[in-house]
């Protein structure tokens, strides 16, 4: 068996090699990037990278490799690289230490992880100056989630650096890799480079490098049997013609298996046994560890390992003295699979004992040791030792923010304890640790299940403290399918009256939050009040923060604006002091919404500036997105549409890259576009993409249900819109439907108006009239002005013109006060319609003035829809004035003098007209007004105009 060497013929990769070298050149010039080299096992991914990086003088090339071992430490492929960059390693260690110290304070996990990975990214980019740096991460398909997450972070920032990341992986990766690949490939700095099988001409050229030209039929046969895979190609050509004659069905795999077996048979027994031990250790082995396991002198082990290298079973490792690696994972797998079960168990036990002795309490090797113990035997002592190492590995994973790996290790520990028959309290504590790790990794359903099981075991064992702890594991999760179980678990914990006050306060807050999510407003209000009182007495920041969150979930129900402003300020303070920027963000958002409700715009501006400063300081993608969304919505409220659209586009770009997994992030950008189209009347930006999102992927919550027919209307599909409108009508009177978010009522009113639904308008008017008025709302998506406008529009539809005029006048005053220019335009138009509905001459004249002002402002702001409405209203008002008063100006003048009892002669003298002309005007007045005599003219002139 011939080992792969860096002088092996390199053929068939000219395009890929050129592409990789181009990226290397770009990186050295300051345009870094990340390239993902993919292909099946043995296709030559590593060899391509070696060839591309062979001669790049002055630029360091650092290699790291993920391994096929569930016990591997988190961030393993990165750790090897960081050891070679001491300055970067120190930065990462400090960031992780700071993160670990803050985990117990209940910080925002996303923020903690982002800060740590941002620090690592900045340090790596700085290390690439000034000569450039290439980092090679091999076998990404075996990488842990934390390693992939760090890669995702680095890849997003390398575009303006001298750092190039080259990562290799198999076509069929792991679920973790499959989950992050779409995110990676969306980044502008990331490029995919797939390696296809070698063509027949490439195979001929490859083999010619070993033994001269081949006959055409021989090259065709070898190409067919190897599938164009260099690894299998070497195996096929190394065997006699008769060996594996039918193996072409497996693409050369059978030849490789046969060749491995043949090679091993040719080794001395001691060398063969050494390879057995090496296969148990993994794909990469340390000769010193191998010597200890085999109880042989190190010099003999090194000699045997070198013989295996010559035979092509092992290869040297460029980044570590004393290390050897199997030529390929499939070679190691074949040797390991051939071991008898007993021999395998003995070697695993010996490996565990040696690593325990050599590595001591090193947490980074804990998972590896645990894996060896678990595969060594099934006796109680081995299982408990394995469980202990699993817990140690979970602690190390948590400190590295690798919560998925912590979950895996704790699952292994729990399984070992169950097989060992450990007592319930011990398993309950471990279940709590597992539930916590699952919650941190986003596995909420599994976390709740294990927390519930822990509570049941703890209750049976009389461990009330564990019952309370179990109830607090899963929090701030509004998933409807989880809420009932969360409530039951919380109620179980609250049955204990002797709980520590701080814990009881947190339990009350948790239960209040669940009640709010379930729509149980009265319970939520009562429980949140209790939580606030108790947490303020305890003076515990975490308990107080939980209570604030629960209290503010009620929105404006039962909490006045001043109290919400206070609670928001408290959340900001607690968030800033406790290292929880997302909590601080929510505090600022609550204060923004409260200030908008009362129309205190300077306070809104101050809070927006605070959010931007927070976003700039933390660089958290979610925080930056919220900052953009808030600013876009308020800019739109003020009528600064161009600025609002630019900010919205930036938010949408961020949503499609950094927050691609959050459907609501992109959805809110589309919702902004819809609201903008409703206000301006320009529907060009409303596309069917949003309809697809609403109809197929968005949850059926109130705002989505109301938005569906609205979007269809804007897309010019009124019949479909009406069908969806009919479906949501039965839900309008359901508790919480209209108040779930501000946009529900704002979007429902135009639908009711569009479909002239008088019955629903009456119901909706009664419901909305019960809500306290607000100056503005909706900063999260699109700010709308005074809530009186909705009451006015509904009254207008119902023909209640006097009420509509009053509502519109109030709304106009509010919108003018807060500077909501587009809302002023829309309110003036509504007021004009209501005045025309009353149809008195003075009303019609006033309507004309409102329509004219609306037209002028709509023209300035760029609102084509309202401008068209204003033009139509101007035409109506002018026609109305003609209908209300058919007299000419001269006739009105003469009618006024008739009303003063002047004779025709007196009128003629006053106006310097002939008496005959005055008589003609009087007759015309009588005819136009349908009057009989001069007395009726006088009476008509004296009657006040409505």
mmCIF file of C-alpha atoms in Angstrom, residues 71-74 76 79 355-356 359-370 388-400 405 409:
data_model
loop_
_atom_site.group_PDB
_atom_site.id
_atom_site.type_symbol
_atom_site.label_atom_id
_atom_site.label_comp_id
_atom_site.label_asym_id
_atom_site.label_seq_id
_atom_site.Cartn_x
_atom_site.Cartn_y
_atom_site.Cartn_z
ATOM 1 C CA UNK A 71 -15.340 13.149 23.385
ATOM 2 C CA UNK A 72 -13.247 15.724 21.539
ATOM 3 C CA UNK A 73 -13.054 19.068 23.358
ATOM 4 C CA UNK A 74 -15.123 21.958 22.037
ATOM 5 C CA UNK A 76 -10.800 21.468 19.018
ATOM 6 C CA UNK A 79 -7.419 25.193 19.715
ATOM 7 C CA UNK A 355 -4.950 9.296 29.828
ATOM 8 C CA UNK A 356 -6.197 9.723 33.406
ATOM 9 C CA UNK A 359 -3.507 14.285 31.720
ATOM 10 C CA UNK A 360 -4.693 14.500 35.309
ATOM 11 C CA UNK A 361 -7.683 16.821 35.782
ATOM 12 C CA UNK A 362 -7.302 18.525 32.372
ATOM 13 C CA UNK A 363 -10.938 19.314 31.437
ATOM 14 C CA UNK A 364 -10.137 19.438 27.729
ATOM 15 C CA UNK A 365 -9.377 15.722 27.672
ATOM 16 C CA UNK A 366 -12.267 14.769 29.962
ATOM 17 C CA UNK A 367 -14.632 13.853 27.137
ATOM 18 C CA UNK A 368 -12.044 11.602 25.504
ATOM 19 C CA UNK A 369 -11.413 9.782 28.785
ATOM 20 C CA UNK A 370 -15.156 9.427 29.372
ATOM 21 C CA UNK A 388 -17.693 11.753 36.340
ATOM 22 C CA UNK A 389 -15.544 12.507 33.327
ATOM 23 C CA UNK A 390 -18.658 13.302 31.280
ATOM 24 C CA UNK A 391 -19.718 15.910 33.832
ATOM 25 C CA UNK A 392 -16.211 17.384 33.815
ATOM 26 C CA UNK A 393 -16.341 17.522 30.017
ATOM 27 C CA UNK A 394 -19.735 19.242 30.185
ATOM 28 C CA UNK A 395 -18.331 21.882 32.534
ATOM 29 C CA UNK A 396 -15.461 22.500 30.118
ATOM 30 C CA UNK A 397 -17.876 22.693 27.190
ATOM 31 C CA UNK A 398 -20.045 25.205 29.047
ATOM 32 C CA UNK A 399 -16.998 27.355 29.750
ATOM 33 C CA UNK A 400 -16.322 27.325 26.017
ATOM 34 C CA UNK A 405 -21.578 19.535 23.510
ATOM 35 C CA UNK A 409 -21.819 14.918 27.608
#
